[in-house]
Amino acid sequence: MPNMSLNKTKMPEQDPNVRNRNFFEVALGYTEEMAIEEAKRCLQCKTKPCIEGCPVNINIPGFIKLVAEGRFEEAYDLVRESNALPAICGRVCPQETQCEMFCVRAKKGEAVGIGRLERFVADWYLANRKPKDEKAESNGIKVAVIGSGPAGLTCAGELAKMGYDVTVFEAFHVPGGVLMYGIPEFRLPKALVQKEIDVLKRLGVEIKTNMVIGKVLSLDELFEEGFEAIFIGTGAGLPNFLGIPGENLNGVYSANEFLTRINLMKAYRFPECDTPVKVGKNVAVVGGGNVAMDAARSAKRLGAENVYIVYRRSEAEMPARVEEVHHAREEGIIFRFLTNPVRIIGTEDGWVKGMECIEMELGEPDSSGRRRPVPKEGSNFIIDVDTVIVAIGQSPNPLVTSTTRDLETNRWGGIVVDEKTGATSKPGVFAGGDAVTGAATVILAMGAGKKAAKSIDRYLKSKREQSQEQK
Amino acid sequence: MFKIVRKEVLNPSVKLMEIEAPYVARKAQPGQFIIFRINEEGERVPLTIADYDRDRGTVTIIFQEVGKTTKMLGSLNEGDEILDFVGPLGVPSHLEGYRKAAVIGGGLGTAIAYPQAKKLHELGAEVDSIIGFRNRELVILEKEMKAVSDNLYITTDDGSYGQKGFVTEVLKDLLDQGKQYDLVIAIGPLVMMKAVSELTKKYGIKTIVSMNPIMIDGTGMCGGCRVTVDGKIRFACVDGPDFDGHLVDFDEAIRRQSMYRKEERQALEEYECRLRGVQNA
Ligand SMILES: Cc1cc2nc3c(=O)[nH]c(=O)nc-3n(C[C@H](O)[C@H](O)[C@H](O)COP(=O)(O)OP(=O)(O)OC[C@H]3O[C@@H](n4cnc5c(N)ncnc54)[C@H](O)[C@@H]3O)c2cc1C
Ligand SMILES: Cc1cc2nc3c(=O)[nH]c(=O)nc-3n(C[C@H](O)[C@H](O)[C@H](O)COP(=O)(O)OP(=O)(O)OC[C@H]3O[C@@H](n4cnc5c(N)ncnc54)[C@H](O)[C@@H]3O)c2cc1C
Ligand code: SF4
Ligand code: SF4
Ligand code: FES
């Protein structure tokens, strides 16, 4: 008998007024009983509309059925056939606009908690089973992957499963990309990211950290070292700034710097860990995306009294996930919509003491279809802040493209690829994820990595065949 | 892990280490730097590549013990290993095509200036080097600088060695005597680089300075290392660290350098406190 409750089975969460003082995970996950209860809400639709909404096409009703029957390990195996990082996706995917948006249960009441169930099976597996060694037989062909974010990791995992010898080169001292340095611990525990990466390593993927490709090795040198194909998944790490006066004052951070200090360098454990971060009493975060929410909620946890999200459009246009906005509100973040900064004001010795803003109103829709914000003449006012965090987006990281002449990029610095294959203008080089699209999502990056892995396989096979024929 | 294969004490607070890092050694160029991290809790700290040996696969760094991380590094010995060592980062210095250069090193900056003086010398330029220190005890790399310079001038603030005074005074004297340079390289404390740049601007001589803002990733990802050059935001780790000294906003750079002074002091005090605790136990 399906469970006909209109609402998702509740997931336990830390109390907002406790969690806004710690970095432990906010959502605590389902117990086995809760998972089975939620799984029973799935109607096992013949048409499976939900699968269409998932960029990696997980067999959603299939794995949910197994959960409902308490066959958690099989459920995990089924999810893993399509998604190498389920514990991560179950937590950070924007499900409300993907799989869950297409769920028939959403027509009346709430969708099945697909993300929550995916998270459950992955957590259950990582907690109860030892990862298996799944190393495929090697075909002796070397492929290089640049960047160990979700795009690179997925591509590497897929290729390893096919038998390729894959080496991932990562600039940082740990793999994971944004999963490690951007998304905070309280949304995505880093130990868990490491565990999912360990599962990939068991496929035989080798990860070399501290290797900045473009500097330490060029793409051509990688080919000379015997790699026969290359995947670029270097992400969109280049922070944008506002271009207003006062942006270089002490106390102004890019969201990347602020979050990197906290997540990657563990500044929240200073002085036990050596990297510090400054969080004032009053913090303004400029921007309205997930990154802004993460920065604001981190600032609050580090002791800021008032944290403002300053966003130039209205709430309806905010790109952040609804759930994250809701969490931020619960934790006491203050929203200032239709407000745009025009200048950051400093003390005599160069520290932030305020931010001058102007009120905005919404005009005609722009090219993105959202109504364009226009300043209201003479409405300037000053908010009293001592820290400003700029979270207005990132552009593709230029280190590889600027050192590779024959790699075509677009106006925004994104690598140009063939949409179907992920192939770039340089033979044997493929790319995907944020490095191509600009800042997007984990699951889209993974989808791109998976697609490129297939193309790389095809490319290398046809290369083999051609050289056979010539012989 | 990266092994320390050689360690030398250059003066009471400056040490030299040769680190086994074959990939970095293969590509290193003068003007570039590395970032290291000693252990899991450690900070990422940038240091200039002072020298490299492509055959041995080693990179030499010279560092001043100013805070917790550099003191910890200084306490390690030959055979010890450090966790992370990444590079070469930054843009190599453009040193081709100059005939007569003045290379100015202030204190520890001498170590950063040395590979550039050496390269200029190898490219056949005439090199006058001016290096300055607070006192005799702190003088480093005299022999090495001499070997790559046509003329070497040494100053100390207190007159205990070489000429008494600042490097800028020597440079000004040389210029007033009619010396012609087509390039000045100034590396040292921000105030010194600022003073040199102000001087050479009057004489219209192209001047390169090496900026050393606080860095984290060193790959252009955080923007923490931003400096204003010619009114525009530049990232020292990927656009630099060398910039045109006449266009750098030094006052802003000086302010930004002091951003974590309190935390740096706290980290150092706790570290030294723990060391004393260990010694007393
Ligand atoms: C704060 C924040 C919160 C987010 N929240 C969400 C969310 O809730 N849900 C969601 O779906 N998405 C979210 N995103 C977006 C998502 O994280 C990204 O779209 C995704 O990580 C992109 O994956 P990627 O593999 O393309 O790149 P990245 O994850 O950026 O990984 C790129 C990797 O390449 C490395 N690299 C770069 N250059 C080089 C080089 N030259 N040599 C070697 N290595 C290099 C980098 O160090 C990095 O490790 C968030 C992003 C941020 C910043
Ligand atoms: C490109 C570059 C090249 C450098 N080359 C050398 C070199 O060859 N030899 C050398 O001795 N020093 C060099 N430095 C400076 C060196 O990085 C700092 O002295 C070091 O970070 C101090 O760390 P600490 O923990 O010991 O001291 P801390 O207590 O952290 O700080 C002491 C001082 O160092 C500065 N500092 C702190 N953290 C950083 C950081 N991450 N990056 C830059 N400066 C920082 C602080 O502003 C302060 O003035 C270089 C810096 C840069 C950016
Ligand atoms: S990967 Fe994302 S989109 Fe796909 S089923 Fe899981 S949560 Fe939904
Ligand atoms: S659409 Fe919803 S109810 Fe139907 S199979 Fe998918 S998850 Fe189950
Ligand atoms: S150190 Fe982060 S951008 Fe330069």
Tab-separated table of N, CA, C and O in Angstrom, chain B residues 96-161:
chain	number	residue	atom	x	y	z
B	96	GLU	N	64.648	39.607	-20.744
B	96	GLU	CA	65.368	39.636	-22.002
B	96	GLU	C	65.451	41.067	-22.539
B	96	GLU	O	64.519	41.857	-22.347
B	97	GLY	N	66.542	41.368	-23.210
B	97	GLY	CA	66.636	42.618	-23.957
B	97	GLY	C	67.117	43.814	-23.153
B	97	GLY	O	67.088	44.941	-23.643
B	98	TYR	N	67.553	43.623	-21.925
B	98	TYR	CA	68.073	44.761	-21.155
B	98	TYR	C	69.596	44.741	-21.199
B	98	TYR	O	70.223	43.687	-21.223
B	99	ARG	N	70.179	45.952	-21.216
B	99	ARG	CA	71.635	46.023	-21.296
B	99	ARG	C	72.269	46.362	-19.959
B	99	ARG	O	73.329	45.903	-19.614
B	100	LYS	N	71.608	47.258	-19.221
B	100	LYS	CA	72.212	47.723	-17.975
B	100	LYS	C	71.135	47.799	-16.905
B	100	LYS	O	70.190	48.562	-17.033
B	101	ALA	N	71.299	46.989	-15.884
B	101	ALA	CA	70.239	46.930	-14.884
B	101	ALA	C	70.779	47.179	-13.481
B	101	ALA	O	71.921	46.838	-13.174
B	102	ALA	N	69.931	47.791	-12.664
B	102	ALA	CA	70.243	47.903	-11.237
B	102	ALA	C	69.287	46.984	-10.498
B	102	ALA	O	68.076	47.070	-10.677
B	103	VAL	N	69.845	46.082	-9.696
B	103	VAL	CA	69.010	45.157	-8.934
B	103	VAL	C	69.140	45.517	-7.458
B	103	VAL	O	70.253	45.553	-6.921
B	104	ILE	N	67.993	45.817	-6.843
B	104	ILE	CA	68.039	46.311	-5.473
B	104	ILE	C	67.310	45.359	-4.551
B	104	ILE	O	66.147	45.022	-4.771
B	105	GLY	N	68.006	44.897	-3.523
B	105	GLY	CA	67.391	43.972	-2.589
B	105	GLY	C	67.387	44.559	-1.197
B	105	GLY	O	68.413	45.022	-0.702
B	106	GLY	N	66.224	44.549	-0.562
B	106	GLY	CA	66.139	45.035	0.815
B	106	GLY	C	65.986	43.854	1.750
B	106	GLY	O	65.001	43.134	1.657
B	107	GLY	N	66.949	43.622	2.599
B	107	GLY	CA	66.859	42.535	3.575
B	107	GLY	C	66.633	41.202	2.896
B	107	GLY	O	67.346	40.828	1.952
B	108	LEU	N	65.592	40.526	3.337
B	108	LEU	CA	65.250	39.225	2.776
B	108	LEU	C	64.977	39.314	1.274
B	108	LEU	O	65.173	38.345	0.534
B	109	GLY	N	64.528	40.501	0.824
B	109	GLY	CA	64.265	40.727	-0.599
B	109	GLY	C	65.464	40.388	-1.457
B	109	GLY	O	65.329	40.080	-2.647
B	110	THR	N	66.645	40.432	-0.871
B	110	THR	CA	67.859	40.067	-1.602
B	110	THR	C	67.754	38.634	-2.138
B	110	THR	O	68.177	38.339	-3.252
B	111	ALA	N	67.161	37.761	-1.339
B	111	ALA	CA	67.023	36.365	-1.759
B	111	ALA	C	66.089	36.257	-2.955
B	111	ALA	O	66.268	35.417	-3.828
B	112	ILE	N	65.061	37.107	-2.972
B	112	ILE	CA	64.102	37.066	-4.068
B	112	ILE	C	64.701	37.717	-5.313
B	112	ILE	O	64.428	37.311	-6.441
B	113	ALA	N	65.572	38.713	-5.087
B	113	ALA	CA	66.191	39.419	-6.205
B	113	ALA	C	67.325	38.614	-6.840
B	113	ALA	O	67.636	38.777	-8.019
B	114	TYR	N	67.919	37.732	-6.039
B	114	TYR	CA	69.103	37.017	-6.531
B	114	TYR	C	68.880	36.255	-7.845
B	114	TYR	O	69.648	36.424	-8.795
B	115	PRO	N	67.817	35.428	-7.949
B	115	PRO	CA	67.648	34.697	-9.222
B	115	PRO	C	67.466	35.633	-10.416
B	115	PRO	O	67.857	35.299	-11.532
B	116	GLN	N	66.908	36.810	-10.176
B	116	GLN	CA	66.714	37.751	-11.280
B	116	GLN	C	68.049	38.370	-11.696
B	116	GLN	O	68.340	38.519	-12.885
B	117	ALA	N	68.872	38.725	-10.685
B	117	ALA	CA	70.203	39.267	-10.999
B	117	ALA	C	71.002	38.231	-11.772
B	117	ALA	O	71.661	38.536	-12.777
B	118	LYS	N	70.898	36.978	-11.311
B	118	LYS	CA	71.639	35.902	-11.952
B	118	LYS	C	71.218	35.741	-13.409
B	118	LYS	O	72.041	35.632	-14.308
B	119	LYS	N	69.924	35.757	-13.638
B	119	LYS	CA	69.410	35.584	-15.005
B	119	LYS	C	69.853	36.744	-15.900
B	119	LYS	O	70.290	36.532	-17.024
B	120	LEU	N	69.748	37.974	-15.383
B	120	LEU	CA	70.177	39.129	-16.173
B	120	LEU	C	71.650	38.988	-16.553
B	120	LEU	O	72.054	39.242	-17.692
B	121	HIS	N	72.431	38.565	-15.581
B	121	HIS	CA	73.862	38.375	-15.802
B	121	HIS	C	74.083	37.316	-16.881
B	121	HIS	O	74.866	37.524	-17.813
B	122	GLU	N	73.361	36.222	-16.784
B	122	GLU	CA	73.499	35.153	-17.778
B	122	GLU	C	73.097	35.618	-19.172
B	122	GLU	O	73.632	35.166	-20.173
B	123	LEU	N	72.121	36.545	-19.216
B	123	LEU	CA	71.666	37.043	-20.517
B	123	LEU	C	72.602	38.120	-21.058
B	123	LEU	O	72.355	38.711	-22.096
B	124	GLY	N	73.670	38.402	-20.311
B	124	GLY	CA	74.670	39.331	-20.802
B	124	GLY	C	74.463	40.780	-20.419
B	124	GLY	O	75.160	41.662	-20.928
B	125	ALA	N	73.527	41.072	-19.549
B	125	ALA	CA	73.327	42.462	-19.128
B	125	ALA	C	74.388	42.845	-18.102
B	125	ALA	O	74.923	41.991	-17.395
B	126	GLU	N	74.672	44.141	-18.043
B	126	GLU	CA	75.557	44.633	-16.995
B	126	GLU	C	74.691	44.838	-15.755
B	126	GLU	O	73.643	45.470	-15.836
B	127	VAL	N	75.115	44.289	-14.637
B	127	VAL	CA	74.272	44.336	-13.449
B	127	VAL	C	74.961	45.049	-12.294
B	127	VAL	O	76.061	44.661	-11.879
B	128	ASP	N	74.357	46.108	-11.804
B	128	ASP	CA	74.798	46.724	-10.554
B	128	ASP	C	73.808	46.306	-9.479
B	128	ASP	O	72.610	46.521	-9.632
B	129	SER	N	74.312	45.713	-8.396
B	129	SER	CA	73.395	45.301	-7.347
B	129	SER	C	73.606	46.136	-6.096
B	129	SER	O	74.741	46.451	-5.722
B	130	ILE	N	72.496	46.513	-5.490
B	130	ILE	CA	72.558	47.266	-4.240
B	130	ILE	C	71.722	46.500	-3.225
B	130	ILE	O	70.517	46.317	-3.418
B	131	ILE	N	72.374	46.000	-2.181
B	131	ILE	CA	71.597	45.249	-1.194
B	131	ILE	C	71.757	45.883	0.187
B	131	ILE	O	72.852	46.316	0.559
B	132	GLY	N	70.650	45.979	0.900
B	132	GLY	CA	70.678	46.684	2.183
B	132	GLY	C	70.140	45.836	3.317
B	132	GLY	O	69.223	45.041	3.122
B	133	PHE	N	70.707	46.015	4.500
B	133	PHE	CA	70.276	45.251	5.683
B	133	PHE	C	70.274	46.159	6.901
B	133	PHE	O	70.852	47.235	6.873
B	134	ARG	N	69.619	45.692	7.977
B	134	ARG	CA	69.596	46.531	9.184
B	134	ARG	C	70.979	46.601	9.824
B	134	ARG	O	71.421	47.656	10.227
B	135	ASN	N	71.675	45.462	9.907
B	135	ASN	CA	73.021	45.482	10.463
B	135	ASN	C	73.860	44.353	9.884
B	135	ASN	O	73.367	43.519	9.121
B	136	ARG	N	75.112	44.321	10.275
B	136	ARG	CA	76.082	43.384	9.720
B	136	ARG	C	75.640	41.923	9.870
B	136	ARG	O	75.803	41.107	8.961
B	137	GLU	N	75.058	41.612	11.006
B	137	GLU	CA	74.682	40.237	11.304
B	137	GLU	C	73.659	39.685	10.298
B	137	GLU	O	73.552	38.484	10.087
B	138	LEU	N	72.887	40.589	9.713
B	138	LEU	CA	71.787	40.154	8.849
B	138	LEU	C	72.149	40.026	7.373
B	138	LEU	O	71.325	39.624	6.550
B	139	VAL	N	73.384	40.369	7.032
B	139	VAL	CA	73.780	40.343	5.615
B	139	VAL	C	73.710	38.910	5.078
B	139	VAL	O	74.210	37.976	5.694
B	140	ILE	N	73.023	38.728	3.940
B	140	ILE	CA	72.954	37.405	3.317
B	140	ILE	C	73.354	37.484	1.844
B	140	ILE	O	73.261	38.550	1.226
B	141	LEU	N	73.790	36.366	1.317
B	141	LEU	CA	74.038	36.175	-0.115
B	141	LEU	C	75.057	37.148	-0.716
B	141	LEU	O	75.016	37.427	-1.918
B	142	GLU	N	75.963	37.637	0.099
B	142	GLU	CA	76.952	38.586	-0.425
B	142	GLU	C	77.778	37.940	-1.538
B	142	GLU	O	77.937	38.506	-2.617
B	143	LYS	N	78.264	36.740	-1.262
B	143	LYS	CA	79.126	36.032	-2.217
B	143	LYS	C	78.361	35.762	-3.516
B	143	LYS	O	78.831	36.046	-4.606
B	144	GLU	N	77.149	35.260	-3.366
B	144	GLU	CA	76.340	34.900	-4.540
B	144	GLU	C	76.029	36.141	-5.382
B	144	GLU	O	76.125	36.100	-6.608
B	145	MET	N	75.650	37.222	-4.722
B	145	MET	CA	75.320	38.436	-5.468
B	145	MET	C	76.557	38.986	-6.176
B	145	MET	O	76.492	39.449	-7.308
B	146	LYS	N	77.660	38.904	-5.504
B	146	LYS	CA	78.908	39.416	-6.085
B	146	LYS	C	79.216	38.671	-7.385
B	146	LYS	O	79.613	39.269	-8.386
B	147	ALA	N	78.995	37.362	-7.365
B	147	ALA	CA	79.327	36.529	-8.524
B	147	ALA	C	78.505	36.884	-9.763
B	147	ALA	O	78.926	36.606	-10.885
B	148	VAL	N	77.340	37.488	-9.584
B	148	VAL	CA	76.498	37.779	-10.755
B	148	VAL	C	76.381	39.283	-11.017
B	148	VAL	O	75.583	39.712	-11.854
B	149	SER	N	77.148	40.099	-10.281
B	149	SER	CA	77.044	41.550	-10.448
B	149	SER	C	78.364	42.130	-10.954
B	149	SER	O	79.444	41.632	-10.616
B	150	ASP	N	78.267	43.190	-11.748
B	150	ASP	CA	79.468	43.908	-12.143
B	150	ASP	C	79.945	44.759	-10.985
B	150	ASP	O	81.136	44.907	-10.741
B	151	ASN	N	78.999	45.369	-10.286
B	151	ASN	CA	79.316	46.128	-9.073
B	151	ASN	C	78.325	45.748	-8.000
B	151	ASN	O	77.136	45.642	-8.275
B	152	LEU	N	78.825	45.529	-6.792
B	152	LEU	CA	77.921	45.214	-5.684
B	152	LEU	C	78.090	46.270	-4.598
B	152	LEU	O	79.208	46.558	-4.168
B	153	TYR	N	76.974	46.863	-4.187
B	153	TYR	CA	77.006	47.859	-3.114
B	153	TYR	C	76.203	47.303	-1.943
B	153	TYR	O	75.107	46.779	-2.136
B	154	ILE	N	76.772	47.424	-0.745
B	154	ILE	CA	76.064	46.931	0.434
B	154	ILE	C	75.841	48.089	1.399
B	154	ILE	O	76.735	48.912	1.616
B	155	THR	N	74.621	48.167	1.937
B	155	THR	CA	74.363	49.200	2.947
B	155	THR	C	73.850	48.531	4.217
B	155	THR	O	73.255	47.458	4.171
B	156	THR	N	74.079	49.162	5.357
B	156	THR	CA	73.419	48.758	6.597
B	156	THR	C	72.837	50.024	7.234
B	156	THR	O	73.408	51.110	7.100
B	157	ASP	N	71.728	49.845	7.928
B	157	ASP	CA	71.066	51.005	8.540
B	157	ASP	C	71.984	51.642	9.584
B	157	ASP	O	71.994	52.863	9.761
B	158	ASP	N	72.743	50.792	10.297
B	158	ASP	CA	73.555	51.318	11.400
B	158	ASP	C	75.027	51.495	11.033
B	158	ASP	O	75.844	51.864	11.883
B	159	GLY	N	75.372	51.221	9.794
B	159	GLY	CA	76.754	51.429	9.367
B	159	GLY	C	77.719	50.353	9.836
B	159	GLY	O	78.928	50.482	9.675
B	160	SER	N	77.199	49.246	10.387
B	160	SER	CA	78.102	48.216	10.898
B	160	SER	C	78.770	47.414	9.778
B	160	SER	O	79.679	46.626	10.025
B	161	TYR	N	78.301	47.569	8.556
B	161	TYR	CA	78.929	46.898	7.415
B	161	TYR	C	78.605	47.705	6.168
B	161	TYR	O	77.528	48.273	6.057
